[in-house]
mmCIF file of C-alpha atoms and ligand atoms in Angstrom:
data_model
loop_
_atom_site.group_PDB
_atom_site.id
_atom_site.type_symbol
_atom_site.label_atom_id
_atom_site.label_comp_id
_atom_site.label_asym_id
_atom_site.label_seq_id
_atom_site.Cartn_x
_atom_site.Cartn_y
_atom_site.Cartn_z
ATOM 1 C CA MET A 126 28.730 -5.592 8.616
ATOM 2 C CA ALA A 127 26.520 -7.765 10.818
ATOM 3 C CA GLU A 128 22.820 -7.013 10.521
ATOM 4 C CA ILE A 129 21.602 -4.945 13.446
ATOM 5 C CA ARG A 130 18.458 -6.438 14.954
ATOM 6 C CA ARG A 131 15.990 -5.204 17.539
ATOM 7 C CA PRO A 132 16.811 -6.887 20.872
ATOM 8 C CA ASP A 133 13.892 -9.017 22.104
ATOM 9 C CA ASP A 134 13.937 -7.273 25.485
ATOM 10 C CA MET A 135 14.193 -3.708 24.145
ATOM 11 C CA VAL A 136 11.978 -1.297 26.104
ATOM 12 C CA ARG A 137 9.435 0.507 23.906
ATOM 13 C CA ILE A 138 10.477 4.151 23.475
ATOM 14 C CA THR A 139 7.547 6.150 24.843
ATOM 15 C CA THR A 140 9.128 9.019 26.790
ATOM 16 C CA PRO A 141 11.477 11.937 26.026
ATOM 17 C CA GLU A 142 14.097 10.356 28.335
ATOM 18 C CA LEU A 143 14.065 7.031 26.480
ATOM 19 C CA ALA A 144 14.133 8.902 23.157
ATOM 20 C CA GLN A 145 17.143 10.958 24.276
ATOM 21 C CA ALA A 146 19.026 7.848 25.383
ATOM 22 C CA PHE A 147 18.373 6.286 21.960
ATOM 23 C CA ILE A 148 19.488 9.483 20.167
ATOM 24 C CA ASP A 149 22.739 9.674 22.178
ATOM 25 C CA GLU A 150 23.487 6.038 21.462
ATOM 26 C CA GLN A 151 22.824 6.403 17.724
ATOM 27 C CA ILE A 152 24.882 9.597 17.449
ATOM 28 C CA ALA A 153 27.894 7.719 18.831
ATOM 29 C CA LEU A 154 27.285 4.729 16.529
ATOM 30 C CA VAL A 155 26.867 6.898 13.417
ATOM 31 C CA LYS A 156 30.033 8.880 14.183
ATOM 32 C CA GLU A 157 31.942 5.651 14.593
ATOM 33 C CA GLN A 158 30.557 4.174 11.353
ATOM 34 C CA VAL A 159 30.962 7.250 9.162
ATOM 35 C CA GLY A 160 34.134 8.932 10.421
ATOM 36 C CA ASP A 161 34.781 12.049 8.322
ATOM 37 C CA LYS A 162 33.045 10.757 5.173
ATOM 38 C CA LYS A 163 29.878 12.139 3.576
ATOM 39 C CA VAL A 164 26.430 10.578 3.858
ATOM 40 C CA LEU A 165 23.650 11.015 1.300
ATOM 41 C CA LEU A 166 19.949 10.979 2.196
ATOM 42 C CA ALA A 167 16.796 11.199 0.091
ATOM 43 C CA LEU A 168 14.670 13.503 2.229
ATOM 44 C CA SER A 169 11.028 13.277 1.204
ATOM 45 C CA GLY A 170 9.633 15.122 4.198
ATOM 46 C CA GLY A 171 7.890 11.953 5.406
ATOM 47 C CA VAL A 172 8.229 10.920 9.047
ATOM 48 C CA ASP A 173 11.018 8.354 8.688
ATOM 49 C CA SER A 174 13.386 10.273 6.395
ATOM 50 C CA SER A 175 12.799 13.486 8.378
ATOM 51 C CA VAL A 176 13.718 11.823 11.661
ATOM 52 C CA VAL A 177 16.819 10.256 10.096
ATOM 53 C CA ALA A 178 17.835 13.678 8.731
ATOM 54 C CA ALA A 179 17.369 15.409 12.096
ATOM 55 C CA LEU A 180 19.344 12.684 13.869
ATOM 56 C CA LEU A 181 22.210 12.709 11.371
ATOM 57 C CA ILE A 182 22.421 16.517 11.414
ATOM 58 C CA LYS A 183 23.004 16.216 15.178
ATOM 59 C CA ALA A 184 25.574 13.456 14.667
ATOM 60 C CA ILE A 185 27.603 14.648 11.676
ATOM 61 C CA GLY A 186 26.382 18.154 10.711
ATOM 62 C CA ASP A 187 27.197 19.090 7.145
ATOM 63 C CA GLN A 188 28.799 15.742 6.338
ATOM 64 C CA LEU A 189 25.155 14.844 5.687
ATOM 65 C CA VAL A 190 23.907 15.801 2.216
ATOM 66 C CA CYS A 191 20.103 15.765 1.975
ATOM 67 C CA VAL A 192 18.439 15.633 -1.424
ATOM 68 C CA HIS A 193 14.791 16.673 -1.633
ATOM 69 C CA VAL A 194 13.233 15.724 -4.959
ATOM 70 C CA ASN A 195 10.077 17.636 -5.816
ATOM 71 C CA HIS A 196 8.325 15.318 -8.280
ATOM 72 C CA GLY A 197 5.319 17.593 -8.617
ATOM 73 C CA LEU A 198 3.060 15.149 -6.773
ATOM 74 C CA LEU A 199 3.653 16.510 -3.277
ATOM 75 C CA ARG A 200 0.970 18.205 -1.216
ATOM 76 C CA LYS A 201 0.635 21.959 -1.061
ATOM 77 C CA GLY A 202 3.375 23.493 1.080
ATOM 78 C CA GLU A 203 5.456 20.322 1.497
ATOM 79 C CA PRO A 204 8.638 21.287 -0.391
ATOM 80 C CA GLU A 205 8.526 24.694 1.315
ATOM 81 C CA GLN A 206 8.255 23.021 4.733
ATOM 82 C CA VAL A 207 11.223 20.736 4.036
ATOM 83 C CA ILE A 208 13.328 23.764 3.046
ATOM 84 C CA GLU A 209 12.172 25.821 6.026
ATOM 85 C CA VAL A 210 12.703 23.120 8.662
ATOM 86 C CA PHE A 211 15.898 21.540 7.374
ATOM 87 C CA ARG A 212 17.785 24.260 5.512
ATOM 88 C CA ASN A 213 16.650 27.359 7.409
ATOM 89 C CA GLN A 214 16.138 26.038 10.949
ATOM 90 C CA MET A 215 18.420 23.000 11.233
ATOM 91 C CA LYS A 216 21.078 24.381 8.859
ATOM 92 C CA ALA A 217 21.179 21.155 6.858
ATOM 93 C CA ASN A 218 23.218 20.775 3.722
ATOM 94 C CA LEU A 219 20.108 20.425 1.507
ATOM 95 C CA ILE A 220 19.949 20.065 -2.250
ATOM 96 C CA TYR A 221 16.487 20.905 -3.582
ATOM 97 C CA VAL A 222 15.757 19.361 -6.973
ATOM 98 C CA ASP A 223 12.856 20.755 -8.966
ATOM 99 C CA ALA A 224 12.026 17.711 -11.103
ATOM 100 C CA VAL A 225 8.366 18.617 -11.648
ATOM 101 C CA ASP A 226 8.573 18.863 -15.446
ATOM 102 C CA ARG A 227 10.670 15.705 -15.694
ATOM 103 C CA PHE A 228 8.011 13.651 -13.891
ATOM 104 C CA LEU A 229 4.896 15.240 -15.369
ATOM 105 C CA ASP A 230 6.259 15.011 -18.924
ATOM 106 C CA LEU A 231 6.950 11.288 -18.452
ATOM 107 C CA LEU A 232 3.507 10.723 -16.947
ATOM 108 C CA ALA A 233 1.609 12.620 -19.643
ATOM 109 C CA GLY A 234 -0.984 10.358 -21.259
ATOM 110 C CA VAL A 235 -0.232 7.354 -18.993
ATOM 111 C CA THR A 236 -3.516 5.922 -17.666
ATOM 112 C CA ASP A 237 -2.570 2.561 -16.138
ATOM 113 C CA PRO A 238 -2.175 2.894 -12.322
ATOM 114 C CA GLU A 239 0.654 0.365 -12.033
ATOM 115 C CA GLN A 240 2.531 1.955 -14.928
ATOM 116 C CA LYS A 241 2.133 5.354 -13.260
ATOM 117 C CA ARG A 242 3.563 3.966 -9.997
ATOM 118 C CA HIS A 243 6.421 2.318 -11.886
ATOM 119 C CA ILE A 244 7.343 5.515 -13.751
ATOM 120 C CA ILE A 245 7.290 7.581 -10.554
ATOM 121 C CA GLY A 246 9.436 5.041 -8.658
ATOM 122 C CA GLU A 247 11.943 4.586 -11.459
ATOM 123 C CA GLU A 248 12.307 8.278 -12.238
ATOM 124 C CA PHE A 249 12.814 9.016 -8.564
ATOM 125 C CA ILE A 250 15.823 6.720 -8.578
ATOM 126 C CA ASN A 251 17.104 8.315 -11.812
ATOM 127 C CA VAL A 252 16.875 11.845 -10.404
ATOM 128 C CA PHE A 253 18.468 10.818 -7.107
ATOM 129 C CA ALA A 254 21.273 8.907 -8.883
ATOM 130 C CA ASP A 255 21.958 11.965 -11.088
ATOM 131 C CA GLU A 256 22.426 14.089 -7.972
ATOM 132 C CA ALA A 257 24.557 11.427 -6.258
ATOM 133 C CA ARG A 258 26.936 11.264 -9.253
ATOM 134 C CA LYS A 259 27.499 15.033 -9.090
ATOM 135 C CA LEU A 260 28.851 14.754 -5.536
ATOM 136 C CA GLU A 261 32.320 13.773 -4.443
ATOM 137 C CA GLY A 262 33.433 11.869 -1.344
ATOM 138 C CA VAL A 263 30.103 10.239 -0.559
ATOM 139 C CA GLU A 264 30.538 6.710 0.787
ATOM 140 C CA PHE A 265 27.328 6.213 2.723
ATOM 141 C CA LEU A 266 23.611 6.246 2.011
ATOM 142 C CA ALA A 267 21.205 6.907 4.874
ATOM 143 C CA GLN A 268 17.773 5.294 4.762
ATOM 144 C CA GLY A 269 14.683 5.638 6.914
ATOM 145 C CA THR A 270 14.224 1.878 7.174
ATOM 146 C CA ILE A 271 12.166 0.938 10.242
ATOM 147 C CA TRP A 272 11.671 -2.391 12.025
ATOM 148 C CA PRO A 273 8.325 -3.306 10.356
ATOM 149 C CA ASP A 274 10.067 -2.879 6.931
ATOM 150 C CA ILE A 275 12.623 -5.504 7.968
ATOM 151 C CA LEU A 276 9.949 -7.860 9.330
ATOM 152 C CA GLU A 277 7.772 -7.477 6.226
ATOM 153 C CA SER A 278 10.672 -8.062 3.882
ATOM 154 C CA GLU A 279 11.671 -11.178 5.838
ATOM 155 C CA ALA A 280 8.079 -12.405 5.621
ATOM 156 C CA GLY A 281 8.151 -11.793 1.861
ATOM 157 C CA ILE A 282 5.335 -9.203 2.045
ATOM 158 C CA LYS A 283 7.300 -6.180 0.920
ATOM 159 C CA ALA A 284 10.568 -5.731 -0.968
ATOM 160 C CA HIS A 285 13.003 -3.818 1.199
ATOM 161 C CA HIS A 286 15.224 -1.870 -1.144
ATOM 162 C CA ASN A 287 18.809 -2.211 -0.120
ATOM 163 C CA ALA A 288 20.544 1.005 -1.108
ATOM 164 C CA GLY A 289 17.232 2.441 -2.287
ATOM 165 C CA GLY A 290 17.285 0.434 -5.517
ATOM 166 C CA LEU A 291 20.175 2.547 -6.809
ATOM 167 C CA PRO A 292 22.285 1.411 -9.797
ATOM 168 C CA GLU A 293 25.303 -0.729 -8.926
ATOM 169 C CA ASP A 294 27.940 1.906 -9.750
ATOM 170 C CA LEU A 295 26.619 3.842 -6.749
ATOM 171 C CA ASN A 296 27.948 1.418 -4.233
ATOM 172 C CA PHE A 297 27.183 3.002 -0.873
ATOM 173 C CA GLU A 298 27.302 1.508 2.592
ATOM 174 C CA LEU A 299 23.992 1.918 4.405
ATOM 175 C CA VAL A 300 23.360 4.023 7.486
ATOM 176 C CA GLU A 301 20.018 3.090 9.043
ATOM 177 C CA PRO A 302 19.776 4.729 12.469
ATOM 178 C CA VAL A 303 16.060 3.999 13.081
ATOM 179 C CA ARG A 304 15.970 0.466 11.701
ATOM 180 C CA ILE A 305 15.171 -1.164 15.060
ATOM 181 C CA LEU A 306 12.307 1.215 15.846
ATOM 182 C CA PHE A 307 8.562 0.864 15.429
ATOM 183 C CA LYS A 308 6.708 3.799 13.868
ATOM 184 C CA ASP A 309 5.379 5.154 17.177
ATOM 185 C CA GLU A 310 8.942 5.178 18.541
ATOM 186 C CA VAL A 311 10.226 7.029 15.458
ATOM 187 C CA ARG A 312 7.668 9.756 16.204
ATOM 188 C CA VAL A 313 8.748 10.096 19.853
ATOM 189 C CA VAL A 314 12.389 10.317 18.745
ATOM 190 C CA GLY A 315 11.429 12.919 16.090
ATOM 191 C CA GLU A 316 9.704 15.105 18.667
ATOM 192 C CA GLN A 317 12.719 14.869 20.949
ATOM 193 C CA LEU A 318 14.909 15.974 18.033
ATOM 194 C CA GLY A 319 12.790 19.132 17.733
ATOM 195 C CA LEU A 320 10.867 18.364 14.552
ATOM 196 C CA PRO A 321 7.472 20.103 14.243
ATOM 197 C CA ALA A 322 4.499 18.014 15.454
ATOM 198 C CA GLY A 323 2.834 18.429 12.036
ATOM 199 C CA MET A 324 5.765 16.619 10.456
ATOM 200 C CA VAL A 325 6.139 13.897 13.075
ATOM 201 C CA TYR A 326 2.436 13.055 13.450
ATOM 202 C CA ARG A 327 1.355 13.541 9.858
ATOM 203 C CA GLN A 328 -1.098 11.131 8.260
ATOM 204 C CA PRO A 329 0.237 8.466 5.890
ATOM 205 C CA PHE A 330 0.975 9.726 2.400
ATOM 206 C CA PRO A 331 1.772 7.306 -0.445
ATOM 207 C CA GLY A 332 5.118 7.427 -2.249
ATOM 208 C CA PRO A 333 3.451 8.163 -5.632
ATOM 209 C CA GLY A 334 1.781 11.079 -3.862
ATOM 210 C CA LEU A 335 -1.081 12.956 -5.457
ATOM 211 C CA GLY A 336 -0.451 10.928 -8.619
ATOM 212 C CA VAL A 337 -2.758 8.163 -7.328
ATOM 213 C CA ARG A 338 -5.432 10.757 -6.457
ATOM 214 C CA CYS A 339 -5.565 12.114 -9.986
ATOM 215 C CA PRO A 340 -6.957 8.914 -11.583
ATOM 216 C CA GLY A 341 -6.147 8.170 -15.208
ATOM 217 C CA ALA A 342 -3.740 10.332 -17.174
ATOM 218 C CA ILE A 343 -2.412 13.127 -14.950
ATOM 219 C CA THR A 344 -2.868 16.641 -16.279
ATOM 220 C CA ARG A 345 -1.401 19.709 -14.615
ATOM 221 C CA ASP A 346 -4.747 21.464 -14.178
ATOM 222 C CA ARG A 347 -6.500 18.463 -12.613
ATOM 223 C CA LEU A 348 -3.465 17.791 -10.397
ATOM 224 C CA GLU A 349 -3.698 21.388 -9.197
ATOM 225 C CA ALA A 350 -7.389 20.830 -8.354
ATOM 226 C CA VAL A 351 -6.373 17.765 -6.272
ATOM 227 C CA ARG A 352 -3.643 19.765 -4.504
ATOM 228 C CA GLU A 353 -5.851 22.762 -3.729
ATOM 229 C CA SER A 354 -8.840 20.699 -2.537
ATOM 230 C CA ASP A 355 -6.514 18.546 -0.383
ATOM 231 C CA ALA A 356 -5.073 21.703 1.206
ATOM 232 C CA ILE A 357 -8.576 22.987 2.034
ATOM 233 C CA LEU A 358 -9.579 19.611 3.482
ATOM 234 C CA ARG A 359 -6.462 19.435 5.680
ATOM 235 C CA GLU A 360 -6.915 23.021 6.829
ATOM 236 C CA GLU A 361 -10.555 22.395 7.771
ATOM 237 C CA PHE A 362 -9.826 19.081 9.519
ATOM 238 C CA ALA A 363 -7.153 20.835 11.598
ATOM 239 C CA LYS A 364 -9.463 23.754 12.464
ATOM 240 C CA ASN A 365 -12.250 21.392 13.495
ATOM 241 C CA GLY A 366 -10.239 19.116 15.777
ATOM 242 C CA LEU A 367 -10.153 16.177 13.352
ATOM 243 C CA GLU A 368 -6.406 16.239 12.664
ATOM 244 C CA GLY A 369 -4.780 13.348 14.490
ATOM 245 C CA LYS A 370 -8.239 11.878 15.184
ATOM 246 C CA VAL A 371 -9.088 10.645 11.693
ATOM 247 C CA TRP A 372 -6.442 8.256 10.376
ATOM 248 C CA GLN A 373 -6.279 9.386 6.753
ATOM 249 C CA TYR A 374 -8.226 11.903 4.672
ATOM 250 C CA PHE A 375 -7.752 13.302 1.204
ATOM 251 C CA THR A 376 -9.443 14.320 -2.018
ATOM 252 C CA VAL A 377 -9.589 12.693 -5.437
ATOM 253 C CA VAL A 378 -10.453 14.468 -8.688
ATOM 254 C CA PRO A 379 -11.538 11.899 -11.306
ATOM 255 C CA ASP A 380 -11.177 12.322 -15.020
ATOM 256 C CA PHE A 381 -14.796 13.077 -15.930
ATOM 257 C CA LYS A 382 -16.987 16.131 -15.866
ATOM 258 C CA SER A 383 -20.578 17.003 -15.056
ATOM 259 C CA THR A 384 -22.840 19.951 -15.666
ATOM 260 C CA GLY A 385 -23.249 22.674 -13.078
ATOM 261 C CA VAL A 386 -23.906 26.375 -12.618
ATOM 262 C CA THR A 387 -20.904 28.525 -11.777
ATOM 263 C CA ASN A 388 -21.342 32.298 -11.301
ATOM 264 C CA GLY A 389 -24.746 32.140 -12.991
ATOM 265 C CA LYS A 390 -23.392 30.360 -16.071
ATOM 266 C CA ARG A 391 -23.592 26.757 -17.185
ATOM 267 C CA SER A 392 -20.358 24.960 -16.364
ATOM 268 C CA PHE A 393 -18.924 21.588 -17.249
ATOM 269 C CA GLU A 394 -16.317 20.659 -14.632
ATOM 270 C CA TRP A 395 -14.852 17.860 -12.485
ATOM 271 C CA PRO A 396 -16.287 16.546 -9.222
ATOM 272 C CA CYS A 397 -14.074 16.422 -6.136
ATOM 273 C CA ILE A 398 -14.385 13.252 -4.036
ATOM 274 C CA ILE A 399 -13.647 13.408 -0.305
ATOM 275 C CA ARG A 400 -12.370 10.281 1.462
ATOM 276 C CA ALA A 401 -11.820 10.022 5.234
ATOM 277 C CA ILE A 402 -11.108 6.675 6.868
ATOM 278 C CA ASN A 403 -10.087 5.087 10.153
ATOM 279 C CA THR A 404 -8.132 1.900 10.675
ATOM 280 C CA THR A 405 -5.643 0.169 12.900
ATOM 281 C CA ASP A 406 -3.999 -2.167 10.411
ATOM 282 C CA VAL A 407 -4.989 -0.705 6.970
ATOM 283 C CA VAL A 408 -6.247 -4.182 6.012
ATOM 284 C CA GLU A 409 -9.752 -3.133 6.997
ATOM 285 C CA CYS A 410 -10.912 0.478 7.166
ATOM 286 C CA SER A 411 -14.120 2.173 8.239
ATOM 287 C CA VAL A 412 -15.461 5.473 6.964
ATOM 288 C CA GLU A 413 -15.440 8.577 9.164
ATOM 289 C CA HIS A 414 -18.913 10.145 9.135
ATOM 290 C CA LEU A 415 -18.636 13.911 9.068
ATOM 291 C CA ASP A 416 -21.001 16.373 10.679
ATOM 292 C CA PRO A 417 -23.512 17.569 8.017
ATOM 293 C CA ALA A 418 -22.859 21.279 8.704
ATOM 294 C CA PHE A 419 -19.104 20.665 8.368
ATOM 295 C CA MET A 420 -19.743 18.798 5.130
ATOM 296 C CA ASP A 421 -21.771 21.760 3.784
ATOM 297 C CA HIS A 422 -18.884 24.061 4.670
ATOM 298 C CA LEU A 423 -16.387 21.842 2.831
ATOM 299 C CA VAL A 424 -18.628 21.749 -0.258
ATOM 300 C CA LYS A 425 -18.936 25.536 -0.241
ATOM 301 C CA ARG A 426 -15.186 26.143 0.096
ATOM 302 C CA ILE A 427 -14.098 23.556 -2.443
ATOM 303 C CA THR A 428 -16.618 24.571 -5.121
ATOM 304 C CA THR A 429 -15.908 28.277 -4.740
ATOM 305 C CA GLU A 430 -12.127 28.177 -4.200
ATOM 306 C CA VAL A 431 -10.881 25.342 -6.390
ATOM 307 C CA GLU A 432 -10.679 26.018 -10.080
ATOM 308 C CA GLY A 433 -12.394 23.402 -12.244
ATOM 309 C CA ILE A 434 -14.619 21.866 -9.523
ATOM 310 C CA ASN A 435 -18.409 22.277 -9.575
ATOM 311 C CA ARG A 436 -19.500 19.298 -7.449
ATOM 312 C CA VAL A 437 -18.334 17.518 -4.268
ATOM 313 C CA LEU A 438 -18.974 13.837 -3.504
ATOM 314 C CA TYR A 439 -18.291 11.760 -0.365
ATOM 315 C CA ASP A 440 -16.904 8.239 -0.527
ATOM 316 C CA PHE A 441 -18.887 6.111 1.945
ATOM 317 C CA THR A 442 -17.205 2.825 1.040
ATOM 318 C CA PRO A 443 -15.235 0.877 3.662
ATOM 319 C CA LYS A 444 -12.227 -1.331 2.888
ATOM 320 C CA PRO A 445 -13.063 -3.965 1.742
ATOM 321 C CA PRO A 446 -14.621 -3.830 -0.806
ATOM 322 C CA ALA A 447 -12.842 -0.555 -1.748
ATOM 323 C CA THR A 448 -9.164 0.183 -1.179
ATOM 324 C CA VAL A 449 -8.136 3.406 0.565
ATOM 325 C CA GLU A 450 -6.651 5.029 -2.534
ATOM 326 C CA TRP A 451 -8.615 5.229 -5.751
ATOM 327 C CA GLU A 452 -5.887 3.650 -7.837
HETATM 328 P P1 LIG B 274 -4.802 0.906 -0.192
HETATM 329 O O1 LIG B 274 -5.220 1.853 -1.266
HETATM 330 O O2 LIG B 274 -3.913 -0.211 -0.677
HETATM 331 O O3 LIG B 274 -3.911 1.763 0.802
HETATM 332 O O4 LIG B 274 -5.969 0.384 0.605
HETATM 333 C C1 LIG B 274 -3.449 1.326 2.065
HETATM 334 C C2 LIG B 274 -2.470 2.374 2.597
HETATM 335 O O5 LIG B 274 -1.307 2.385 1.795
HETATM 336 C C3 LIG B 274 -1.132 3.659 1.173
HETATM 337 N N1 LIG B 274 -0.706 3.411 -0.213
HETATM 338 C C4 LIG B 274 0.572 3.524 -0.661
HETATM 339 N N2 LIG B 274 1.698 3.872 -0.023
HETATM 340 N N3 LIG B 274 2.901 3.621 -2.032
HETATM 341 C C5 LIG B 274 2.857 3.938 -0.722
HETATM 342 O O6 LIG B 274 3.902 4.297 -0.158
HETATM 343 C C6 LIG B 274 1.816 3.255 -2.744
HETATM 344 O O7 LIG B 274 1.887 2.977 -3.944
HETATM 345 C C7 LIG B 274 0.581 3.202 -2.012
HETATM 346 N N4 LIG B 274 -0.697 2.883 -2.365
HETATM 347 C C8 LIG B 274 -1.448 3.020 -1.248
HETATM 348 C C9 LIG B 274 -2.478 4.352 1.263
HETATM 349 O O8 LIG B 274 -2.358 5.768 1.269
HETATM 350 C C10 LIG B 274 -3.017 3.795 2.552
HETATM 351 O O9 LIG B 274 -2.519 4.499 3.680
#
């Protein structure tokens, strides 16, 4: 099939009307491409795969099979939200795979950041391929490829995985309904498709998830401290009008401990590091300076509510010299 490219004169999708016209056009194209065959989609809950899922549900209903892999490195409430929105509300044909033990067992004792990323990426493909082989009649694979992915892969910056890097025996034809869109357009289309704003406008979240925020060898208890502190931070940013204003914010729980006093007793526990940054291009980032009273409130909640944390630190380092993530 000829590669579909973004027309040079394409109007930027900024309104519900333009989004609806795009959706109607894609529904017709997908129906024509797919016929009565099944389409498989890895649904992470991120913006791009969620919008593709919502669009394909409209186009082909339960001919779409969504697979949500929980690798144990997702944020608090994410798998539940994917199930609620797609299975319960949109009536998607959704396979939920609890692969938490599979991933965490493989990652046990692995300290090198690149090796951690590699294991997570490779195992994701293994789990997804296992599910794909169990299904019959699937001829297509849907992907949330967007226009910047195509441009970056053409410029040699980023590898664009054709067919998601799947093994060759899984020889699917691709369905990429948002491939000519920029990210802001994907969000407008997602809203028009009825996805919750929290899903469409969520902050960037790396593929290896909380794994890169639990530096060194991941342990289940420290990972839980990352997840719980991240949930408190997100809740507080939302309550205080910072959601959607600050570009990215999260917590990191490093693999060392310090002395403290917890409930009147000497404790020896991890610190929790808060990072909040702003950027336009992610090449350079500045640090968001939080109100001191708000900071005190965050320290209080995190040290009292998160098991294993007795100290909170703030990362004041811009990028460069630091990167956004800690590993
Ligand atoms: P860094 O740490 O490189 O992060 O300054 C820049 C942006 O990229 C995100 N990031 C990743 N995203 N896989 C991803 O999908 C990764 O391995 C990865 N590492 C970093 C990071 O969250 C930030 O938004």
